[in-house]
Coordinates of C-alpha atoms (C1' of nucleotides) in Angstrom, one line a residue:
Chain M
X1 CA 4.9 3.4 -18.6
X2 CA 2.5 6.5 -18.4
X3 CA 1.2 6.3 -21.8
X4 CA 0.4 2.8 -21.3
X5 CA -3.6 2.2 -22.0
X6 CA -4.5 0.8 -19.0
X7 CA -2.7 4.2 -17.1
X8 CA -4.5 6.7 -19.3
X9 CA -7.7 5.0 -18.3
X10 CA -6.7 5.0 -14.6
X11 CA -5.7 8.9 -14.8
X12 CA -8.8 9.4 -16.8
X13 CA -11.3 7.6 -14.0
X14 CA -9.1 8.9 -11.2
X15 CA -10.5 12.3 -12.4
X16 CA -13.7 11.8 -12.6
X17 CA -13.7 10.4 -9.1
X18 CA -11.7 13.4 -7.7
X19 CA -14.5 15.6 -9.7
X20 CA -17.1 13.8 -8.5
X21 CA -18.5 12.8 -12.0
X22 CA -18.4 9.3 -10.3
X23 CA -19.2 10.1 -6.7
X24 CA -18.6 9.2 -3.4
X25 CA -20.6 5.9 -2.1
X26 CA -21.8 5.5 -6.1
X27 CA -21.1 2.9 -8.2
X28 CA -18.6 2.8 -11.3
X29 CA -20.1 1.9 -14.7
X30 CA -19.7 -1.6 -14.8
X31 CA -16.3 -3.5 -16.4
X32 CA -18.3 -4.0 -19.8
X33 CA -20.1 -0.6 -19.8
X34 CA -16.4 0.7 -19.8
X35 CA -15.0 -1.4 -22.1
X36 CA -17.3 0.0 -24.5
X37 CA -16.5 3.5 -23.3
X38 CA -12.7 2.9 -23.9
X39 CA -12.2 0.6 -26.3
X40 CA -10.7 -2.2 -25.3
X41 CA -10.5 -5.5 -23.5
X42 CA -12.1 -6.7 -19.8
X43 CA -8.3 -7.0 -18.8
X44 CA -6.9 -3.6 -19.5
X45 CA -10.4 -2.4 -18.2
X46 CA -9.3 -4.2 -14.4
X47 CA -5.7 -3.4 -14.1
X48 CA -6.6 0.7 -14.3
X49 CA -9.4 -0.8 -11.5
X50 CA -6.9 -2.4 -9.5
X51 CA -5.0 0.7 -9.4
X52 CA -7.6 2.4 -8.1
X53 CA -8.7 0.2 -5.4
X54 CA -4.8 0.4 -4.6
X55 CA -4.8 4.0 -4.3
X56 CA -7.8 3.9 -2.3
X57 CA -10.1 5.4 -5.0
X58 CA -12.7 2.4 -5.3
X59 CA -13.2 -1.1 -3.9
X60 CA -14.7 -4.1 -5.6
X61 CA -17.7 -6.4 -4.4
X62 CA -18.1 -9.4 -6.4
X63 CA -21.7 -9.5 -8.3
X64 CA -22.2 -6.0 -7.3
X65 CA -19.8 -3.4 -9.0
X66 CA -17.1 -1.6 -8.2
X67 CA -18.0 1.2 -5.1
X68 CA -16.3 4.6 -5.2
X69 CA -14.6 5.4 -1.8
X70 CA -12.6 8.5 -2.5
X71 CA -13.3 11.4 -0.2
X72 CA -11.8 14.9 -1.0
X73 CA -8.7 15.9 1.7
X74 CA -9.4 19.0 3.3
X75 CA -6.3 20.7 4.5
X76 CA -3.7 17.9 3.4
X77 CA -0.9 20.0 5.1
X78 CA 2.2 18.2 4.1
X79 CA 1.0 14.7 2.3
X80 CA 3.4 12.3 1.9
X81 CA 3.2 9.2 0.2
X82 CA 4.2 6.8 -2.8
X83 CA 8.0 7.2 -3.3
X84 CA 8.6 10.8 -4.3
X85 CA 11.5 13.5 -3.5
X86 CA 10.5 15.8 -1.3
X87 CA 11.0 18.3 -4.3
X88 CA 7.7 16.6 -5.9
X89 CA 6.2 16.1 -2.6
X90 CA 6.2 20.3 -2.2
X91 CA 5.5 20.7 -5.7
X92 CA 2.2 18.4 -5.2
X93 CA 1.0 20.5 -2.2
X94 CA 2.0 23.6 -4.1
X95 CA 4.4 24.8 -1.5
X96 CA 8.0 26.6 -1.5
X97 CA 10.8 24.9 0.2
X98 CA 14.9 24.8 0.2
X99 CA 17.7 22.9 1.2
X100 CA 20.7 23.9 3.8
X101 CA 23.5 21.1 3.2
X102 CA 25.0 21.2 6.9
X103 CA 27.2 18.2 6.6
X104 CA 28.7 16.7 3.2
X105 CA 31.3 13.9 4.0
X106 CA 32.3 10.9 1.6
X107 CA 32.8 7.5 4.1
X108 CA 33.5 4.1 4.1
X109 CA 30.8 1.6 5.7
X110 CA 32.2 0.0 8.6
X111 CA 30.2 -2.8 10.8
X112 CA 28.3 -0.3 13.1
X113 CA 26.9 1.7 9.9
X114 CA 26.3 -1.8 8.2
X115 CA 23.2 -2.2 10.7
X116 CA 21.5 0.8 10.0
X117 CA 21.9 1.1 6.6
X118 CA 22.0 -2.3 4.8
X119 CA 24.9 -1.6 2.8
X120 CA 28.0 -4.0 2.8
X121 CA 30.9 -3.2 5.2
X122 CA 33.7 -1.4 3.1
X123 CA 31.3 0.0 0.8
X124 CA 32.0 3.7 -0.3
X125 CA 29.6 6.1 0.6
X126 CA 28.5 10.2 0.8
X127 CA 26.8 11.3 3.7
X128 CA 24.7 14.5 4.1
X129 CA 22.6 15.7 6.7
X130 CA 20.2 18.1 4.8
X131 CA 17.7 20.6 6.5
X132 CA 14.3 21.2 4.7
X133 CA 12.7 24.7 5.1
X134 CA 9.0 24.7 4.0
X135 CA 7.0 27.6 3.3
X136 CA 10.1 29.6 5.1
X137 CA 10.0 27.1 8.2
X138 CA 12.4 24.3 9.2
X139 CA 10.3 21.4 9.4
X140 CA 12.7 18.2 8.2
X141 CA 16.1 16.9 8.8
X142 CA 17.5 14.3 6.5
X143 CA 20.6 12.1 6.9
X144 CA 21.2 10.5 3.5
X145 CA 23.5 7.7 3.1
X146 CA 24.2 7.4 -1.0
X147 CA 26.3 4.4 -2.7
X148 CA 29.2 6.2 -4.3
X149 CA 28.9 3.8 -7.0
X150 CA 25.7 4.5 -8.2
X151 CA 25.2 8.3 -6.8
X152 CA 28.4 9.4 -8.9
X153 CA 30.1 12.6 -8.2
X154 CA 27.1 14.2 -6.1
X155 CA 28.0 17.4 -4.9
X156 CA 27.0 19.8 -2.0
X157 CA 25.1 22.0 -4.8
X158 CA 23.1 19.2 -6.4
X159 CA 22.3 18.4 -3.2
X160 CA 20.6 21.6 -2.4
X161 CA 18.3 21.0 -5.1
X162 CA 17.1 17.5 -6.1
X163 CA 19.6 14.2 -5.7
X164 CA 16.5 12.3 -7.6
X165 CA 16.4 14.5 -10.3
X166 CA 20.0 14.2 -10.7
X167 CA 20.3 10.8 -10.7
X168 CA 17.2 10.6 -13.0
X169 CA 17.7 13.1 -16.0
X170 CA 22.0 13.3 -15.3
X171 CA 22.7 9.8 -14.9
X172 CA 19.9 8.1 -15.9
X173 CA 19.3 6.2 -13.2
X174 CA 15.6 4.5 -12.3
X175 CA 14.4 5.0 -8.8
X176 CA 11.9 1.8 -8.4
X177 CA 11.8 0.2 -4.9
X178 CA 11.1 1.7 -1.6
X179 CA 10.7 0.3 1.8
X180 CA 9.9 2.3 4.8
X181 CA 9.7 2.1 8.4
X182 CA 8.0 4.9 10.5
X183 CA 8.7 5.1 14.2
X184 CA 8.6 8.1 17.1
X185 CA 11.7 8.8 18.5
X186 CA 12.8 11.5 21.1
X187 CA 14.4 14.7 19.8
X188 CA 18.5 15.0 19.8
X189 CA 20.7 17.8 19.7
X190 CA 21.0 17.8 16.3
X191 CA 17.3 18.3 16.1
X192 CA 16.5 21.3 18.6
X193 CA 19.5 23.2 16.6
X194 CA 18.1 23.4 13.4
X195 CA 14.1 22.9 13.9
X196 CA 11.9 25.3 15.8
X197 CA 10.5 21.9 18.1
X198 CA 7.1 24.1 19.4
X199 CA 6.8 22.0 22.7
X200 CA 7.1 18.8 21.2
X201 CA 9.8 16.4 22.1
X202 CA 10.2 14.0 19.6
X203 CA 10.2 13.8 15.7
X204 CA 8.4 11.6 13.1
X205 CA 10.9 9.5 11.7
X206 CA 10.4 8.0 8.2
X207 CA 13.7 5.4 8.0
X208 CA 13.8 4.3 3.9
X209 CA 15.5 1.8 1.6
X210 CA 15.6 2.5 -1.6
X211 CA 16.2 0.4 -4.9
X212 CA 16.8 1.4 -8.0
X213 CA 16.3 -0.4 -11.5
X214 CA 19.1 -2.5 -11.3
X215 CA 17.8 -4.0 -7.8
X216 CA 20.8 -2.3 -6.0
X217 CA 20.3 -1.1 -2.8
X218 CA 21.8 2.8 -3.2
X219 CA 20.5 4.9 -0.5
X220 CA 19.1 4.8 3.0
X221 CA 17.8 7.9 4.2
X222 CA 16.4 8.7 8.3
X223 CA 14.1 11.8 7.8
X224 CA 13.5 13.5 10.9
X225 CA 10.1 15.6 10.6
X226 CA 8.6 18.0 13.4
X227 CA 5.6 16.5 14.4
X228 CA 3.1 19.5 13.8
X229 CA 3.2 19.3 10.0
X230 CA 3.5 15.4 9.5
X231 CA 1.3 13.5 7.7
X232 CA 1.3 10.2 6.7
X233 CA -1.6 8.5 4.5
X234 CA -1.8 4.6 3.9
X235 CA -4.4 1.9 2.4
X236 CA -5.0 -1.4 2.2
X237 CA -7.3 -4.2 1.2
X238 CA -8.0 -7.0 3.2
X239 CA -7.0 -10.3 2.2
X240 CA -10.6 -12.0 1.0
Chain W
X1 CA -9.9 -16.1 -2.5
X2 CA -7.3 -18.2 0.1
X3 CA -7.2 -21.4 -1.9
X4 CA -6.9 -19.5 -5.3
X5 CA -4.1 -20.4 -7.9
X6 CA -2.0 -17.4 -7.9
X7 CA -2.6 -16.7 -4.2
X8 CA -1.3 -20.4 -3.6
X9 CA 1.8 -19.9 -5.4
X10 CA 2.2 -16.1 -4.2
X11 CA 2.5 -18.5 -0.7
X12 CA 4.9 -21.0 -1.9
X13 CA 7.3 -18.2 -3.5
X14 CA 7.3 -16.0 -0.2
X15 CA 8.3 -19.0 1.7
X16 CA 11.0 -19.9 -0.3
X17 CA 12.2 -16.1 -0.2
X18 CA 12.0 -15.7 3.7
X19 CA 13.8 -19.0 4.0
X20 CA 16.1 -17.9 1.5
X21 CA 15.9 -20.7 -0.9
X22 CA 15.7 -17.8 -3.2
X23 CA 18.0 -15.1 -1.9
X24 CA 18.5 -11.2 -1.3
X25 CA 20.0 -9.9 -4.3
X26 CA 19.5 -13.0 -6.4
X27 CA 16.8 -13.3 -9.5
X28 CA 14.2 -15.3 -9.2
X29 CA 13.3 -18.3 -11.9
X30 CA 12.3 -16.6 -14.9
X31 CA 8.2 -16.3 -15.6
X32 CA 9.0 -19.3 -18.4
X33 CA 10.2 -21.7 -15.6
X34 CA 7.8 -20.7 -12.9
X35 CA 5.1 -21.2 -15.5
X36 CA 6.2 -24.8 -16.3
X37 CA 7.2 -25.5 -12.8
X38 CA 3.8 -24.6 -11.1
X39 CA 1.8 -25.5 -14.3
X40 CA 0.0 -22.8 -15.2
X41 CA -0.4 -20.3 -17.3
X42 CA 2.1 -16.6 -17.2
X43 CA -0.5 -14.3 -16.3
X44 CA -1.1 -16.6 -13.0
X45 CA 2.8 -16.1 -12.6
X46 CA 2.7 -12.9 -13.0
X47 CA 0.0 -12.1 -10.7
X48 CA 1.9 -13.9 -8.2
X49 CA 5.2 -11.7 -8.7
X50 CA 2.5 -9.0 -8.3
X51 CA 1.8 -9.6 -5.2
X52 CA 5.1 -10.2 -4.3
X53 CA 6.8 -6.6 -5.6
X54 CA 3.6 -4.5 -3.5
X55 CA 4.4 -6.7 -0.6
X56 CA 8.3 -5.9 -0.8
X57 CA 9.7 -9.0 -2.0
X58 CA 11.0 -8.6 -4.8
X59 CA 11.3 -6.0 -7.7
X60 CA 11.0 -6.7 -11.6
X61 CA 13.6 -5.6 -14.1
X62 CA 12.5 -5.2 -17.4
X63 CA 14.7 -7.5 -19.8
X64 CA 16.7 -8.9 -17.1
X65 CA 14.3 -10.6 -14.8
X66 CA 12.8 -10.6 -10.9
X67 CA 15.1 -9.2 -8.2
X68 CA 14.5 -10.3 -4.7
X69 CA 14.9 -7.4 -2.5
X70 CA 13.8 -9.0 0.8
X71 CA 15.7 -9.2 3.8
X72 CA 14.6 -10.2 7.6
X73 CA 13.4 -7.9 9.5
X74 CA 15.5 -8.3 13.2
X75 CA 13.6 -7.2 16.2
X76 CA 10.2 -5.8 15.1
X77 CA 8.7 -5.5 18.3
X78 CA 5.4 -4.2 17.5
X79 CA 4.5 -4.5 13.6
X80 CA 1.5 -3.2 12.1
X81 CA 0.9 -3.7 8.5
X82 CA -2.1 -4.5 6.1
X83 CA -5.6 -4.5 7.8
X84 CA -5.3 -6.6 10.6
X85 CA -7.2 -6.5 14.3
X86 CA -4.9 -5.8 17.2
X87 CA -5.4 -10.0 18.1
X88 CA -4.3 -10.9 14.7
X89 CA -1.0 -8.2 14.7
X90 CA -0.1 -9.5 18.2
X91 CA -0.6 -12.8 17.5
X92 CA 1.5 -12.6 14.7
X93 CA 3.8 -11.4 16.7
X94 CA 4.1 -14.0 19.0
X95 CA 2.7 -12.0 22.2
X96 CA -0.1 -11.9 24.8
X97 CA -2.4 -9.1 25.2
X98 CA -5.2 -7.9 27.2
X99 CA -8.1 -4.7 26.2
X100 CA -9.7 -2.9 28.9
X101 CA -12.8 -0.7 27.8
X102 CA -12.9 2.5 29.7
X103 CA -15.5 4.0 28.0
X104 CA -18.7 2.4 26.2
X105 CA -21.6 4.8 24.8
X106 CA -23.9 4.6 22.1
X107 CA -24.1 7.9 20.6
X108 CA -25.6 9.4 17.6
X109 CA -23.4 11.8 15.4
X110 CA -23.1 15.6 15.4
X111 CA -21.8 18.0 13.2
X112 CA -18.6 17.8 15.2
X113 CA -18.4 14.3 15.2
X114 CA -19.3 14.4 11.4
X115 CA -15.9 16.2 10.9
X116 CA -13.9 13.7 11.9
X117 CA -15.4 10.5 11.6
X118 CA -17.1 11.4 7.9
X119 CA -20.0 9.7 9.6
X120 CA -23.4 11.7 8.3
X121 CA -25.1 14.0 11.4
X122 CA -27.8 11.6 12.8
X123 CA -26.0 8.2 12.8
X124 CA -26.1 6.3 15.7
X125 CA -23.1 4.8 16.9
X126 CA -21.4 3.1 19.9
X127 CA -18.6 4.7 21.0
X128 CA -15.9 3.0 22.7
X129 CA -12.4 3.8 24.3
X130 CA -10.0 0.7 24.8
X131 CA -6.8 0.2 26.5
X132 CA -4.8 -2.2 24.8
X133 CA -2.0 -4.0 26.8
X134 CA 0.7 -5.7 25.3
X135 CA 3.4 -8.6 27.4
X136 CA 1.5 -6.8 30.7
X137 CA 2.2 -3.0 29.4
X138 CA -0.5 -0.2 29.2
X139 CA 0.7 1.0 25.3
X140 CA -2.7 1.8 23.0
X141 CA -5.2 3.8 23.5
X142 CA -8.0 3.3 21.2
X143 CA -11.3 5.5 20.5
X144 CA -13.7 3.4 18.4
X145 CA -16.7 4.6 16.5
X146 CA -18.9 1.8 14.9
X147 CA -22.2 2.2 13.2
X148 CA -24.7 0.7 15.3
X149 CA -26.5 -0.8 12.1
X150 CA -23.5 -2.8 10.6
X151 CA -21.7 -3.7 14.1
X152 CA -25.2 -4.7 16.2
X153 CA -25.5 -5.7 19.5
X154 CA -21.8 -4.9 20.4
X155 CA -21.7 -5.0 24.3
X156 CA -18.3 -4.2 26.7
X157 CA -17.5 -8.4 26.5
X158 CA -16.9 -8.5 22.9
X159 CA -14.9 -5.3 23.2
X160 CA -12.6 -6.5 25.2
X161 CA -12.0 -9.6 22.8
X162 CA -12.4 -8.6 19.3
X163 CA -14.9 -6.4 17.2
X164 CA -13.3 -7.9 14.3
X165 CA -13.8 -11.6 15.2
X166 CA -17.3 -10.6 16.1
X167 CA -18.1 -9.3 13.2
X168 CA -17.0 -11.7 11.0
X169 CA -17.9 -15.0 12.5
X170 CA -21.1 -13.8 14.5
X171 CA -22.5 -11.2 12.2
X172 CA -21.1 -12.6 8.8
X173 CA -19.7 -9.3 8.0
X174 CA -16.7 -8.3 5.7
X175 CA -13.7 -6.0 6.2
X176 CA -12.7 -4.9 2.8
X177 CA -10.8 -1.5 2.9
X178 CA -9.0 0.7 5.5
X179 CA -7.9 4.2 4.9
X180 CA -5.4 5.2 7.0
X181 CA -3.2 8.4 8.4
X182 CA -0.3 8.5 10.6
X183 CA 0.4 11.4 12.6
X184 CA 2.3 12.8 16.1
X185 CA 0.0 14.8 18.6
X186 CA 0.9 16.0 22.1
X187 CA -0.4 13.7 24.9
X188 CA -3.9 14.7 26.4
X189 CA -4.7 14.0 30.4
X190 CA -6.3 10.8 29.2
X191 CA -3.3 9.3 28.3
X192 CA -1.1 10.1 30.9
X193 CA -3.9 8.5 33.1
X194 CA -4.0 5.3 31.4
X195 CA -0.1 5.0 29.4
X196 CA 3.8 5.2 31.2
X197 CA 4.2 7.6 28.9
X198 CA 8.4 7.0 30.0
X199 CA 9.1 10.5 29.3
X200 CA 7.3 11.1 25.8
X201 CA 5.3 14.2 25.6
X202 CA 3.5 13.0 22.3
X203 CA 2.2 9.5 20.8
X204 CA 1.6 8.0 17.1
X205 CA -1.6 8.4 16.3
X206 CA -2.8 6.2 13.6
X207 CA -6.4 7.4 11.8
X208 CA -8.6 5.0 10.3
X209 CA -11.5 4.2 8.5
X210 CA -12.8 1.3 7.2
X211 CA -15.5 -0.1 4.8
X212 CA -17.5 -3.5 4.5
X213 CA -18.0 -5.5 1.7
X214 CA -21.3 -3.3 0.8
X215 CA -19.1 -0.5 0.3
X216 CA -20.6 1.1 3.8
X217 CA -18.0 3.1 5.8
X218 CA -19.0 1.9 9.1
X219 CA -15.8 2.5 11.3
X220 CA -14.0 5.3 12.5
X221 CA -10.7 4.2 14.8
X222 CA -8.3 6.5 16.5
X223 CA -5.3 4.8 17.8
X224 CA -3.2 6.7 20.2
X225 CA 0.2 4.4 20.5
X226 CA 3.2 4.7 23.3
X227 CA 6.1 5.7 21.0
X228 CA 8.7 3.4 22.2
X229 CA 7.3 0.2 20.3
X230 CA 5.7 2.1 17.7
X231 CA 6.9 0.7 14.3
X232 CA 4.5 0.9 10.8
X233 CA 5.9 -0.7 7.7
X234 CA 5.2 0.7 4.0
X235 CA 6.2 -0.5 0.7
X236 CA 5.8 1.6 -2.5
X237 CA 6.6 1.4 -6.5
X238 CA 7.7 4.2 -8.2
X239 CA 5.4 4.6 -11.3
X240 CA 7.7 4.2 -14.4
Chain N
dT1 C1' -38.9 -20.0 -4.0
dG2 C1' -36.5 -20.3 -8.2
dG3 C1' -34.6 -19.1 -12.6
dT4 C1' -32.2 -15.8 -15.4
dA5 C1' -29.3 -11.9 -16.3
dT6 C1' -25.7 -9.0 -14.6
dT7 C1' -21.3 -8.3 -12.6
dT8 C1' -17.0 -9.3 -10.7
dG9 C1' -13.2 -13.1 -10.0
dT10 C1' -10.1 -16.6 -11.9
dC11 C1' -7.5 -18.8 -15.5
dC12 C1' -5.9 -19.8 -19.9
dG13 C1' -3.8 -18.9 -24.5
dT14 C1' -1.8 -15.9 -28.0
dA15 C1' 0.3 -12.0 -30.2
dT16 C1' 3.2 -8.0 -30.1
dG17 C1' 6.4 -4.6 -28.0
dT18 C1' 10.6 -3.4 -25.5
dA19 C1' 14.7 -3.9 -22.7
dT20 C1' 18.7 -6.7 -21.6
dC21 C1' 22.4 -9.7 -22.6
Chain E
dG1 C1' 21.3 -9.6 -34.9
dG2 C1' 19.5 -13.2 -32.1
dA3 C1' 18.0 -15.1 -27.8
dT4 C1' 15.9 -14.3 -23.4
dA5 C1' 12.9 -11.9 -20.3
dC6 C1' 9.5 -8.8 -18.8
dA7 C1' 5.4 -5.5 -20.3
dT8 C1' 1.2 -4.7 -22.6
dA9 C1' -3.1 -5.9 -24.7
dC10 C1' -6.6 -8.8 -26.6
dG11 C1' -9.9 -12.5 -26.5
dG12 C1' -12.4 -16.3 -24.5
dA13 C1' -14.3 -19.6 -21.0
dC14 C1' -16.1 -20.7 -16.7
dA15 C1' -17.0 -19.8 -11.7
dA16 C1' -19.2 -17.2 -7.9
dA17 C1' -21.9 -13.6 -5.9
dT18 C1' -25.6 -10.6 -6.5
dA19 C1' -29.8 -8.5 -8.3
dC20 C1' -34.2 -8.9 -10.3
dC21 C1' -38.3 -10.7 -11.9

DNA sequence: TGGTATTTGTCCGTATGTATC
DNA sequence: GGATACATACGGACAAATACC
C-alpha cells in the first residue's frame, strides 16, 4: 500500500537521506525522537526503519542508533534493481528507449522447455524475443515466456510498449514475486545480429521468475544485456 | 539474534518447505494456526513469514493466505548470496578451496583510490590480491582493501584463510552491511596470468563494500569471477 | 568502577481495515 | 452478509547494548 503510514514515513526519511538533511556516516534521530516527529507508535516508527536498512539507506546498532549509510551514485548508467519493467527502469534513469518485437509465436510447453522455464509440460504459452534500444542503441535482448492463461490476448503491439502495464491497468493483474539468477554466458548468433557487441564476447544475463498475486508462476524471461552498460546493485544484512 | 523466537521458527518453517512438508504451490497454515501451533503471538508469525517472502519462500496473498513459491534449486555450482565469506559460500556448497595472495601492501589512500573505494584520501590500508581456487581450479580473483584501523595486524597467513574469521573471532569485530554491484569488464593481463580464462574475453565482477557494527565502512572488495561458474541469486517484492 | 539513562531488539495483546471465499 | 485471512497501527513490557556521569 503506498499511502500506508509507515511508507509515507519511509519516502519521507528516504529523502532526507538522499538530500543529505540526515547525512552520510550521521546518525538518525532516535526511534522516540521520531515518533514524536510523526505521530505515531515505536512500531510503525521501525518497519519504515527496516525498509531502509533493506534498501541500503541506514543500518542499526543496538544501544547506539540507527547510522546512515547511503552514498549518492555518480553515473548510475543503466541501474537495475527491485522488480520493475524495463519501461520504469528507463523512466527512473530518465532515458529514451523502444521495443523491436523480432519473434512473436504462441507454443505449447513440452519437457525440454519445462527445464528452463518452470512451467508445467502442456502448458500454453507466447513467446517473444524483444530487442531493447536505449538512448538510440541496442543494448538488451529479451526472450519472454508468458502463461497464456494469465497474459491473455497479448499482442505483438502491446508488446512493443509495456507487457507490465498491460497486465496491470488492462487486466488487472498484480505483479508480486520475483526470483532471479544472473550468470555470464558467451554471445550466440542471435546476439551479434541485433547488438552492436564492442569487443566483448559474452552478455549479462539476468534469468527471472516471476509471480503474480495469485502465486502463479506466469512468466520467465532470459534478458540478454551487452556488458558495457550493465549494472546490477544488491544489499544485504548479515545475519546477527 | 540466532536463538530468537521468530528466527527459530523462520528455521523450522524453511525446513519444512525445502523438504516439502509444505509444498510448491500449496498455502501455508494460516497465521491463526501457526500462532497456536508454535505458541506465540501473530506478530512473531508474521515476522517469520517475513523473512521467509524476502528470502524467496513464499509469497502472501491478501485474504487468501501464504503461497509457497519455493522450488530446489538443481545444480548450483557456485552460489553466492547474502553476506557471506568465500569459506562460508564454499562450504555451503559442499567444496574445497584454497587462496593464494599474490599481492600484500599496506597503502594509504589517494584521490584515485578515494574514487573507487569511498575511502577518505589519507587512510591507511592493506591492500591485498587473492586467488581463490575452487575443487583445484584458478576461478576468483580478489583485490581487497581493508582499513588498517578496524582489520589490525592482518598478515599474508590469515589472508590465505579468512579475513572474516579473523575478524570476528580474533578481533571481536562485526560484519553488518554489504553494498554490492555486479558488473561485466573485459579481462586485464592479470587475469589471464592467473585464470583459464577457457575462451572468455570478460569476467563477473562483483563490487563491494562493507560496514561494521560501528557503522565504519572499512572494506572495499573487488571480485573478478571466471564466468563459467558464476551464478548470483536475487529475490525482490514488488511494492503494492 | 559502577549506576543510570538512552537506544535499539524482542515479544505480546488488541483493535480496526481490507480482501477473499 | 458472514466467516476467514492477511495488513496496518497502537500500546505496553522487558531485555540487551551502549553512552555518560
Amino acid at each position: 500500500m503506498p499511502g500506508a503510514k509507515y511508507n509515507v514515513i519511509y519516502d519521507s526519511l528516504k529523502e532526507k537521506i538522499e538530500e543529505a538533511v540526515y547525512a552520510y556516516a550521521n546518525m538518525l534521530p532516535s526511534e522516540h525522537q521520531l515518533v514524536e516527529e510523526y505521530d505515531c507508535s515505536r512500531n510503525t516508527i521501525r518497519r519504515a526503519i527496516r525498509q531502509l536498512a533493506d534498501a541500503g539507506y541506514v543500518q542499526s546498532i543496538h544501544g547506539k542508533g540507527v547510522q546512515i549509510i547511503y552514498q549518492k551514485q555518480e553515473q548510475a548508467e543503466f541501474l537495475l534493481s527491485g522488480i520493475e519493467s524495463l519501461k520504469e527502469a528507463v523512466a527512473r534513469n530518465k532515458q529514451e528507449y523502444t521495443t523491436k518485437v523480432i519473434c512473436f509465436a504462441e507454443l505449447t510447453v513440452d519437457e525440454r522447455m519445462e527445464q528452463r522455464t518452470s512451467f508445467p509440460v502442456g502448458t500454453e504459452i507466447y513467446y517473444l524475443q524483444r530487442v531493447r534500444y536505449i538512448e538510440g542503441e541496442a543494448l538488451i535482448i529479451d526472450h519472454n515466456y508468458f502463461r497464456r492463461d494469465v497474459v491473455k490476448d497479448l499482442t505483438p503491439e502491446i508488446a512493443e510498449k509495456s507487457v507490465y502495464e498491460y497486465m496491470e491497468q488492462v487486466l488487472g493483474e498484480t505483479i508480486v514475486t520475483t526470483k532471479r539468477k544472473l550468470t555470464v554466458e558467451k554471445m550466440t548468433e542471435l546476439d551479434t545480429k541485433y547488438l552492436d557487441m564492442k569487443g566483448y564476447n559474452c552478455l549479462a544475463v539476468v534469468s527471472s521468475h516471476t509471480f503474480n498475486a495469485d502465486g502463479v508462476l506466469f512468466e520467465y524471461t532470459q534478458s540478454r544485456h551487452r556488458p558495457d552498460r550493465f549494472v546490477f546493485f544488491d544489499q544485504a544484512q548479515r545475519i546477527k
